[in-house]
């Protein structure tokens, strides 16, 4: 196996069946980075932050790059991704109304989601390739419990 790559299986010998560990790992990232769950957590995080009146949120991009990034994000999550389109717009408007000072943070977290959503697919693909089956769709064999005396 490759060392230092989160998309591959372990670089050590596990004490449990590798298929079981791989399934649990993929279930965790599949749930954690599911787009609706991820966007909900981003939104909740921004709402929970208490603003410091002495500090201003600063996130600077050159105007051309910033506009390109914003347009790409609005296109992808506000239009292309039908499963989160409504949620994205509802949450964005809520942030703009209630915590406008955190709109940059919210949009940055949403943009990071694009990476995580790609990562979850890549990890599943690579681990499936290494195991020879998809651990999220193939039931693992039930192991007999260890008996301790």
PDB file of N, CA, C and O in Angstrom, residues 21-86:
ATOM      1  N   UNK A  21     -12.629  -2.643   8.337  1.00  0.00           N
ATOM      2  CA  UNK A  21     -12.053  -1.331   8.624  1.00  0.00           C
ATOM      3  C   UNK A  21     -12.277  -0.391   7.441  1.00  0.00           C
ATOM      4  O   UNK A  21     -12.659   0.774   7.624  1.00  0.00           O
ATOM      5  N   UNK A  22     -12.079  -0.885   6.228  1.00  0.00           N
ATOM      6  CA  UNK A  22     -12.280  -0.071   5.023  1.00  0.00           C
ATOM      7  C   UNK A  22     -13.734   0.373   4.921  1.00  0.00           C
ATOM      8  O   UNK A  22     -14.020   1.529   4.594  1.00  0.00           O
ATOM      9  N   UNK A  23     -14.654  -0.522   5.213  1.00  0.00           N
ATOM     10  CA  UNK A  23     -16.079  -0.180   5.157  1.00  0.00           C
ATOM     11  C   UNK A  23     -16.403   0.914   6.168  1.00  0.00           C
ATOM     12  O   UNK A  23     -17.089   1.884   5.840  1.00  0.00           O
ATOM     13  N   UNK A  24     -15.900   0.790   7.384  1.00  0.00           N
ATOM     14  CA  UNK A  24     -16.170   1.799   8.413  1.00  0.00           C
ATOM     15  C   UNK A  24     -15.565   3.155   8.035  1.00  0.00           C
ATOM     16  O   UNK A  24     -16.180   4.196   8.259  1.00  0.00           O
ATOM     17  N   UNK A  25     -14.371   3.134   7.455  1.00  0.00           N
ATOM     18  CA  UNK A  25     -13.723   4.376   7.030  1.00  0.00           C
ATOM     19  C   UNK A  25     -14.547   5.054   5.939  1.00  0.00           C
ATOM     20  O   UNK A  25     -14.844   6.249   6.011  1.00  0.00           O
ATOM     21  N   UNK A  26     -14.954   4.283   4.927  1.00  0.00           N
ATOM     22  CA  UNK A  26     -15.741   4.862   3.845  1.00  0.00           C
ATOM     23  C   UNK A  26     -17.113   5.315   4.328  1.00  0.00           C
ATOM     24  O   UNK A  26     -17.614   6.349   3.887  1.00  0.00           O
ATOM     25  N   UNK A  27     -17.737   4.568   5.225  1.00  0.00           N
ATOM     26  CA  UNK A  27     -19.025   5.005   5.776  1.00  0.00           C
ATOM     27  C   UNK A  27     -18.874   6.345   6.495  1.00  0.00           C
ATOM     28  O   UNK A  27     -19.740   7.211   6.381  1.00  0.00           O
ATOM     29  N   UNK A  28     -17.765   6.502   7.215  1.00  0.00           N
ATOM     30  CA  UNK A  28     -17.535   7.757   7.942  1.00  0.00           C
ATOM     31  C   UNK A  28     -17.370   8.934   6.985  1.00  0.00           C
ATOM     32  O   UNK A  28     -18.035   9.966   7.139  1.00  0.00           O
ATOM     33  N   UNK A  29     -16.502   8.796   5.986  1.00  0.00           N
ATOM     34  CA  UNK A  29     -16.314   9.936   5.075  1.00  0.00           C
ATOM     35  C   UNK A  29     -17.530  10.134   4.182  1.00  0.00           C
ATOM     36  O   UNK A  29     -17.835  11.258   3.798  1.00  0.00           O
ATOM     37  N   UNK A  30     -18.252   9.051   3.863  1.00  0.00           N
ATOM     38  CA  UNK A  30     -19.442   9.175   3.031  1.00  0.00           C
ATOM     39  C   UNK A  30     -20.515   9.984   3.768  1.00  0.00           C
ATOM     40  O   UNK A  30     -21.200  10.809   3.174  1.00  0.00           O
ATOM     41  N   UNK A  31     -20.640   9.766   5.066  1.00  0.00           N
ATOM     42  CA  UNK A  31     -21.620  10.502   5.875  1.00  0.00           C
ATOM     43  C   UNK A  31     -21.137  11.913   6.177  1.00  0.00           C
ATOM     44  O   UNK A  31     -21.869  12.882   6.009  1.00  0.00           O
ATOM     45  N   UNK A  32     -19.897  12.024   6.604  1.00  0.00           N
ATOM     46  CA  UNK A  32     -19.350  13.318   7.004  1.00  0.00           C
ATOM     47  C   UNK A  32     -19.321  14.304   5.842  1.00  0.00           C
ATOM     48  O   UNK A  32     -19.631  15.477   6.013  1.00  0.00           O
ATOM     49  N   UNK A  33     -18.962  13.838   4.657  1.00  0.00           N
ATOM     50  CA  UNK A  33     -18.839  14.730   3.503  1.00  0.00           C
ATOM     51  C   UNK A  33     -20.000  14.604   2.530  1.00  0.00           C
ATOM     52  O   UNK A  33     -19.900  15.037   1.384  1.00  0.00           O
ATOM     53  N   UNK A  34     -21.106  14.041   2.967  1.00  0.00           N
ATOM     54  CA  UNK A  34     -22.306  14.051   2.137  1.00  0.00           C
ATOM     55  C   UNK A  34     -22.684  15.514   1.984  1.00  0.00           C
ATOM     56  O   UNK A  34     -22.713  16.267   2.964  1.00  0.00           O
ATOM     57  N   UNK A  35     -22.936  15.986   0.762  1.00  0.00           N
ATOM     58  CA  UNK A  35     -23.119  17.426   0.538  1.00  0.00           C
ATOM     59  C   UNK A  35     -24.142  18.120   1.445  1.00  0.00           C
ATOM     60  O   UNK A  35     -23.862  19.192   1.980  1.00  0.00           O
ATOM     61  N   UNK A  36     -25.304  17.528   1.649  1.00  0.00           N
ATOM     62  CA  UNK A  36     -26.313  18.182   2.507  1.00  0.00           C
ATOM     63  C   UNK A  36     -25.835  18.283   3.951  1.00  0.00           C
ATOM     64  O   UNK A  36     -26.010  19.319   4.600  1.00  0.00           O
ATOM     65  N   UNK A  37     -25.245  17.205   4.464  1.00  0.00           N
ATOM     66  CA  UNK A  37     -24.715  17.225   5.834  1.00  0.00           C
ATOM     67  C   UNK A  37     -23.603  18.252   5.974  1.00  0.00           C
ATOM     68  O   UNK A  37     -23.535  18.998   6.957  1.00  0.00           O
ATOM     69  N   UNK A  38     -22.704  18.267   4.998  1.00  0.00           N
ATOM     70  CA  UNK A  38     -21.566  19.184   5.048  1.00  0.00           C
ATOM     71  C   UNK A  38     -22.044  20.641   5.045  1.00  0.00           C
ATOM     72  O   UNK A  38     -21.598  21.456   5.854  1.00  0.00           O
ATOM     73  N   UNK A  39     -22.954  20.987   4.128  1.00  0.00           N
ATOM     74  CA  UNK A  39     -23.449  22.364   4.068  1.00  0.00           C
ATOM     75  C   UNK A  39     -24.169  22.757   5.355  1.00  0.00           C
ATOM     76  O   UNK A  39     -24.037  23.887   5.827  1.00  0.00           O
ATOM     77  N   UNK A  40     -24.922  21.829   5.925  1.00  0.00           N
ATOM     78  CA  UNK A  40     -25.614  22.114   7.193  1.00  0.00           C
ATOM     79  C   UNK A  40     -24.613  22.440   8.290  1.00  0.00           C
ATOM     80  O   UNK A  40     -24.786  23.395   9.045  1.00  0.00           O
ATOM     81  N   UNK A  41     -23.537  21.665   8.365  1.00  0.00           N
ATOM     82  CA  UNK A  41     -22.519  21.926   9.393  1.00  0.00           C
ATOM     83  C   UNK A  41     -21.824  23.265   9.172  1.00  0.00           C
ATOM     84  O   UNK A  41     -21.542  23.991  10.125  1.00  0.00           O
ATOM     85  N   UNK A  42     -21.540  23.616   7.919  1.00  0.00           N
ATOM     86  CA  UNK A  42     -20.924  24.919   7.614  1.00  0.00           C
ATOM     87  C   UNK A  42     -21.826  26.045   8.087  1.00  0.00           C
ATOM     88  O   UNK A  42     -21.377  27.015   8.717  1.00  0.00           O
ATOM     89  N   UNK A  43     -23.104  25.932   7.776  1.00  0.00           N
ATOM     90  CA  UNK A  43     -24.092  26.934   8.157  1.00  0.00           C
ATOM     91  C   UNK A  43     -24.176  27.063   9.670  1.00  0.00           C
ATOM     92  O   UNK A  43     -24.103  28.163  10.226  1.00  0.00           O
ATOM     93  N   UNK A  44     -24.318  25.929  10.350  1.00  0.00           N
ATOM     94  CA  UNK A  44     -24.430  25.949  11.810  1.00  0.00           C
ATOM     95  C   UNK A  44     -23.177  26.543  12.457  1.00  0.00           C
ATOM     96  O   UNK A  44     -23.271  27.287  13.426  1.00  0.00           O
ATOM     97  N   UNK A  45     -22.019  26.219  11.913  1.00  0.00           N
ATOM     98  CA  UNK A  45     -20.767  26.762  12.447  1.00  0.00           C
ATOM     99  C   UNK A  45     -20.756  28.283  12.341  1.00  0.00           C
ATOM    100  O   UNK A  45     -20.414  28.981  13.288  1.00  0.00           O
ATOM    101  N   UNK A  46     -21.134  28.807  11.192  1.00  0.00           N
ATOM    102  CA  UNK A  46     -21.142  30.268  10.998  1.00  0.00           C
ATOM    103  C   UNK A  46     -22.153  30.941  11.926  1.00  0.00           C
ATOM    104  O   UNK A  46     -21.893  32.028  12.441  1.00  0.00           O
ATOM    105  N   UNK A  47     -23.292  30.302  12.161  1.00  0.00           N
ATOM    106  CA  UNK A  47     -24.300  30.886  13.050  1.00  0.00           C
ATOM    107  C   UNK A  47     -23.858  30.874  14.511  1.00  0.00           C
ATOM    108  O   UNK A  47     -24.247  31.751  15.286  1.00  0.00           O
ATOM    109  N   UNK A  48     -23.048  29.898  14.889  1.00  0.00           N
ATOM    110  CA  UNK A  48     -22.632  29.774  16.288  1.00  0.00           C
ATOM    111  C   UNK A  48     -21.494  30.710  16.678  1.00  0.00           C
ATOM    112  O   UNK A  48     -21.254  30.925  17.864  1.00  0.00           O
ATOM    113  N   UNK A  49     -20.804  31.267  15.711  1.00  0.00           N
ATOM    114  CA  UNK A  49     -19.660  32.130  16.015  1.00  0.00           C
ATOM    115  C   UNK A  49     -20.161  33.467  16.550  1.00  0.00           C
ATOM    116  O   UNK A  49     -21.051  34.083  15.971  1.00  0.00           O
ATOM    117  N   UNK A  50     -19.589  33.880  17.663  1.00  0.00           N
ATOM    118  CA  UNK A  50     -19.897  35.195  18.213  1.00  0.00           C
ATOM    119  C   UNK A  50     -18.879  36.171  17.644  1.00  0.00           C
ATOM    120  O   UNK A  50     -17.681  36.007  17.846  1.00  0.00           O
ATOM    121  N   UNK A  51     -19.353  37.188  16.933  1.00  0.00           N
ATOM    122  CA  UNK A  51     -18.401  38.117  16.310  1.00  0.00           C
ATOM    123  C   UNK A  51     -17.668  38.960  17.350  1.00  0.00           C
ATOM    124  O   UNK A  51     -18.229  39.338  18.369  1.00  0.00           O
ATOM    125  N   UNK A  52     -16.403  39.216  17.083  1.00  0.00           N
ATOM    126  CA  UNK A  52     -15.598  40.090  17.922  1.00  0.00           C
ATOM    127  C   UNK A  52     -15.692  41.488  17.315  1.00  0.00           C
ATOM    128  O   UNK A  52     -15.271  41.697  16.180  1.00  0.00           O
ATOM    129  N   UNK A  53     -16.231  42.459  18.071  1.00  0.00           N
ATOM    130  CA  UNK A  53     -16.422  43.790  17.484  1.00  0.00           C
ATOM    131  C   UNK A  53     -15.114  44.493  17.108  1.00  0.00           C
ATOM    132  O   UNK A  53     -15.111  45.396  16.279  1.00  0.00           O
ATOM    133  N   UNK A  54     -13.996  44.083  17.708  1.00  0.00           N
ATOM    134  CA  UNK A  54     -12.715  44.708  17.377  1.00  0.00           C
ATOM    135  C   UNK A  54     -12.062  44.124  16.130  1.00  0.00           C
ATOM    136  O   UNK A  54     -11.111  44.686  15.622  1.00  0.00           O
ATOM    137  N   UNK A  55     -12.541  42.993  15.680  1.00  0.00           N
ATOM    138  CA  UNK A  55     -11.929  42.347  14.521  1.00  0.00           C
ATOM    139  C   UNK A  55     -12.908  42.303  13.361  1.00  0.00           C
ATOM    140  O   UNK A  55     -14.103  42.119  13.554  1.00  0.00           O
ATOM    141  N   UNK A  56     -12.381  42.447  12.176  1.00  0.00           N
ATOM    142  CA  UNK A  56     -13.187  42.316  10.972  1.00  0.00           C
ATOM    143  C   UNK A  56     -12.715  41.080  10.223  1.00  0.00           C
ATOM    144  O   UNK A  56     -11.531  40.776  10.227  1.00  0.00           O
ATOM    145  N   UNK A  57     -13.647  40.416   9.598  1.00  0.00           N
ATOM    146  CA  UNK A  57     -13.286  39.257   8.793  1.00  0.00           C
ATOM    147  C   UNK A  57     -12.517  39.753   7.577  1.00  0.00           C
ATOM    148  O   UNK A  57     -12.957  40.676   6.898  1.00  0.00           O
ATOM    149  N   UNK A  58     -11.358  39.163   7.356  1.00  0.00           N
ATOM    150  CA  UNK A  58     -10.586  39.572   6.193  1.00  0.00           C
ATOM    151  C   UNK A  58     -10.277  38.352   5.350  1.00  0.00           C
ATOM    152  O   UNK A  58      -9.779  37.350   5.837  1.00  0.00           O
ATOM    153  N   UNK A  59     -10.621  38.456   4.117  1.00  0.00           N
ATOM    154  CA  UNK A  59     -10.302  37.427   3.146  1.00  0.00           C
ATOM    155  C   UNK A  59     -10.138  38.178   1.838  1.00  0.00           C
ATOM    156  O   UNK A  59     -11.097  38.744   1.323  1.00  0.00           O
ATOM    157  N   UNK A  60      -8.927  38.246   1.360  1.00  0.00           N
ATOM    158  CA  UNK A  60      -8.681  39.050   0.178  1.00  0.00           C
ATOM    159  C   UNK A  60      -8.298  38.185  -1.001  1.00  0.00           C
ATOM    160  O   UNK A  60      -7.451  37.310  -0.891  1.00  0.00           O
ATOM    161  N   UNK A  61      -8.956  38.416  -2.089  1.00  0.00           N
ATOM    162  CA  UNK A  61      -8.596  37.827  -3.369  1.00  0.00           C
ATOM    163  C   UNK A  61      -8.484  38.968  -4.358  1.00  0.00           C
ATOM    164  O   UNK A  61      -9.265  39.922  -4.293  1.00  0.00           O
ATOM    165  N   UNK A  62      -7.553  38.897  -5.289  1.00  0.00           N
ATOM    166  CA  UNK A  62      -7.552  39.897  -6.361  1.00  0.00           C
ATOM    167  C   UNK A  62      -8.932  39.890  -7.011  1.00  0.00           C
ATOM    168  O   UNK A  62      -9.541  38.822  -7.159  1.00  0.00           O
ATOM    169  N   UNK A  63      -9.467  41.060  -7.381  1.00  0.00           N
ATOM    170  CA  UNK A  63     -10.855  41.133  -7.879  1.00  0.00           C
ATOM    171  C   UNK A  63     -11.205  40.115  -8.958  1.00  0.00           C
ATOM    172  O   UNK A  63     -12.239  39.462  -8.883  1.00  0.00           O
ATOM    173  N   UNK A  64     -10.340  39.929  -9.944  1.00  0.00           N
ATOM    174  CA  UNK A  64     -10.636  38.966 -11.015  1.00  0.00           C
ATOM    175  C   UNK A  64     -10.748  37.551 -10.495  1.00  0.00           C
ATOM    176  O   UNK A  64     -11.681  36.819 -10.830  1.00  0.00           O
ATOM    177  N   UNK A  65      -9.804  37.157  -9.646  1.00  0.00           N
ATOM    178  CA  UNK A  65      -9.813  35.801  -9.103  1.00  0.00           C
ATOM    179  C   UNK A  65     -11.000  35.609  -8.160  1.00  0.00           C
ATOM    180  O   UNK A  65     -11.662  34.566  -8.187  1.00  0.00           O
ATOM    181  N   UNK A  66     -11.263  36.600  -7.329  1.00  0.00           N
ATOM    182  CA  UNK A  66     -12.383  36.513  -6.394  1.00  0.00           C
ATOM    183  C   UNK A  66     -13.713  36.365  -7.112  1.00  0.00           C
ATOM    184  O   UNK A  66     -14.550  35.542  -6.733  1.00  0.00           O
ATOM    185  N   UNK A  67     -13.905  37.135  -8.163  1.00  0.00           N
ATOM    186  CA  UNK A  67     -15.148  37.044  -8.931  1.00  0.00           C
ATOM    187  C   UNK A  67     -15.277  35.696  -9.627  1.00  0.00           C
ATOM    188  O   UNK A  67     -16.357  35.108  -9.678  1.00  0.00           O
ATOM    189  N   UNK A  68     -14.162  35.181 -10.142  1.00  0.00           N
ATOM    190  CA  UNK A  68     -14.172  33.863 -10.785  1.00  0.00           C
ATOM    191  C   UNK A  68     -14.530  32.766  -9.783  1.00  0.00           C
ATOM    192  O   UNK A  68     -15.346  31.888 -10.077  1.00  0.00           O
ATOM    193  N   UNK A  69     -13.912  32.829  -8.604  1.00  0.00           N
ATOM    194  CA  UNK A  69     -14.208  31.827  -7.573  1.00  0.00           C
ATOM    195  C   UNK A  69     -15.673  31.901  -7.138  1.00  0.00           C
ATOM    196  O   UNK A  69     -16.334  30.876  -6.988  1.00  0.00           O
ATOM    197  N   UNK A  70     -16.158  33.114  -6.920  1.00  0.00           N
ATOM    198  CA  UNK A  70     -17.552  33.291  -6.502  1.00  0.00           C
ATOM    199  C   UNK A  70     -18.501  32.795  -7.591  1.00  0.00           C
ATOM    200  O   UNK A  70     -19.457  32.066  -7.304  1.00  0.00           O
ATOM    201  N   UNK A  71     -18.241  33.171  -8.830  1.00  0.00           N
ATOM    202  CA  UNK A  71     -19.104  32.738  -9.932  1.00  0.00           C
ATOM    203  C   UNK A  71     -19.108  31.218 -10.055  1.00  0.00           C
ATOM    204  O   UNK A  71     -20.169  30.601 -10.254  1.00  0.00           O
ATOM    205  N   UNK A  72     -17.946  30.594  -9.900  1.00  0.00           N
ATOM    206  CA  UNK A  72     -17.844  29.134  -9.980  1.00  0.00           C
ATOM    207  C   UNK A  72     -18.640  28.480  -8.849  1.00  0.00           C
ATOM    208  O   UNK A  72     -19.374  27.517  -9.073  1.00  0.00           O
ATOM    209  N   UNK A  73     -18.507  29.016  -7.642  1.00  0.00           N
ATOM    210  CA  UNK A  73     -19.225  28.455  -6.498  1.00  0.00           C
ATOM    211  C   UNK A  73     -20.737  28.611  -6.684  1.00  0.00           C
ATOM    212  O   UNK A  73     -21.498  27.664  -6.463  1.00  0.00           O
ATOM    213  N   UNK A  74     -21.177  29.797  -7.086  1.00  0.00           N
ATOM    214  CA  UNK A  74     -22.608  30.037  -7.286  1.00  0.00           C
ATOM    215  C   UNK A  74     -23.155  29.137  -8.389  1.00  0.00           C
ATOM    216  O   UNK A  74     -24.275  28.620  -8.286  1.00  0.00           O
ATOM    217  N   UNK A  75     -22.364  28.928  -9.425  1.00  0.00           N
ATOM    218  CA  UNK A  75     -22.792  28.055 -10.515  1.00  0.00           C
ATOM    219  C   UNK A  75     -22.898  26.608 -10.041  1.00  0.00           C
ATOM    220  O   UNK A  75     -23.912  25.943 -10.266  1.00  0.00           O
ATOM    221  N   UNK A  76     -21.861  26.139  -9.381  1.00  0.00           N
ATOM    222  CA  UNK A  76     -21.831  24.714  -9.002  1.00  0.00           C
ATOM    223  C   UNK A  76     -22.860  24.388  -7.934  1.00  0.00           C
ATOM    224  O   UNK A  76     -23.623  23.439  -8.066  1.00  0.00           O
ATOM    225  N   UNK A  77     -22.845  25.145  -6.829  1.00  0.00           N
ATOM    226  CA  UNK A  77     -23.732  24.790  -5.724  1.00  0.00           C
ATOM    227  C   UNK A  77     -25.099  25.465  -5.823  1.00  0.00           C
ATOM    228  O   UNK A  77     -26.075  24.950  -5.295  1.00  0.00           O
ATOM    229  N   UNK A  78     -25.150  26.593  -6.495  1.00  0.00           N
ATOM    230  CA  UNK A  78     -26.419  27.297  -6.618  1.00  0.00           C
ATOM    231  C   UNK A  78     -27.243  26.882  -7.815  1.00  0.00           C
ATOM    232  O   UNK A  78     -28.415  27.229  -7.923  1.00  0.00           O
ATOM    233  N   UNK A  79     -26.636  26.123  -8.722  1.00  0.00           N
ATOM    234  CA  UNK A  79     -27.377  25.709  -9.906  1.00  0.00           C
ATOM    235  C   UNK A  79     -27.133  24.253 -10.289  1.00  0.00           C
ATOM    236  O   UNK A  79     -28.061  23.464 -10.393  1.00  0.00           O
ATOM    237  N   UNK A  80     -25.861  23.877 -10.509  1.00  0.00           N
ATOM    238  CA  UNK A  80     -25.533  22.542 -11.031  1.00  0.00           C
ATOM    239  C   UNK A  80     -25.906  21.408 -10.089  1.00  0.00           C
ATOM    240  O   UNK A  80     -26.457  20.405 -10.526  1.00  0.00           O
ATOM    241  N   UNK A  81     -25.574  21.549  -8.832  1.00  0.00           N
ATOM    242  CA  UNK A  81     -25.814  20.461  -7.864  1.00  0.00           C
ATOM    243  C   UNK A  81     -27.263  20.535  -7.372  1.00  0.00           C
ATOM    244  O   UNK A  81     -27.557  21.165  -6.366  1.00  0.00           O
ATOM    245  N   UNK A  82     -28.137  19.847  -8.085  1.00  0.00           N
ATOM    246  CA  UNK A  82     -29.566  19.931  -7.791  1.00  0.00           C
ATOM    247  C   UNK A  82     -29.908  19.479  -6.375  1.00  0.00           C
ATOM    248  O   UNK A  82     -30.826  20.004  -5.763  1.00  0.00           O
ATOM    249  N   UNK A  83     -29.142  18.511  -5.852  1.00  0.00           N
ATOM    250  CA  UNK A  83     -29.460  17.966  -4.527  1.00  0.00           C
ATOM    251  C   UNK A  83     -29.224  18.974  -3.400  1.00  0.00           C
ATOM    252  O   UNK A  83     -29.757  18.807  -2.311  1.00  0.00           O
ATOM    253  N   UNK A  84     -28.417  20.022  -3.656  1.00  0.00           N
ATOM    254  CA  UNK A  84     -28.154  21.015  -2.597  1.00  0.00           C
ATOM    255  C   UNK A  84     -28.512  22.429  -3.019  1.00  0.00           C
ATOM    256  O   UNK A  84     -28.337  23.368  -2.243  1.00  0.00           O
ATOM    257  N   UNK A  85     -29.014  22.607  -4.224  1.00  0.00           N
ATOM    258  CA  UNK A  85     -29.295  23.949  -4.749  1.00  0.00           C
ATOM    259  C   UNK A  85     -30.149  24.777  -3.792  1.00  0.00           C
ATOM    260  O   UNK A  85     -29.767  25.877  -3.397  1.00  0.00           O
ATOM    261  N   UNK A  86     -31.300  24.271  -3.406  1.00  0.00           N
ATOM    262  CA  UNK A  86     -32.200  25.011  -2.519  1.00  0.00           C
ATOM    263  C   UNK A  86     -31.570  25.293  -1.166  1.00  0.00           C
ATOM    264  O   UNK A  86     -31.667  26.404  -0.630  1.00  0.00           O
TER     265      UNK A  86
END
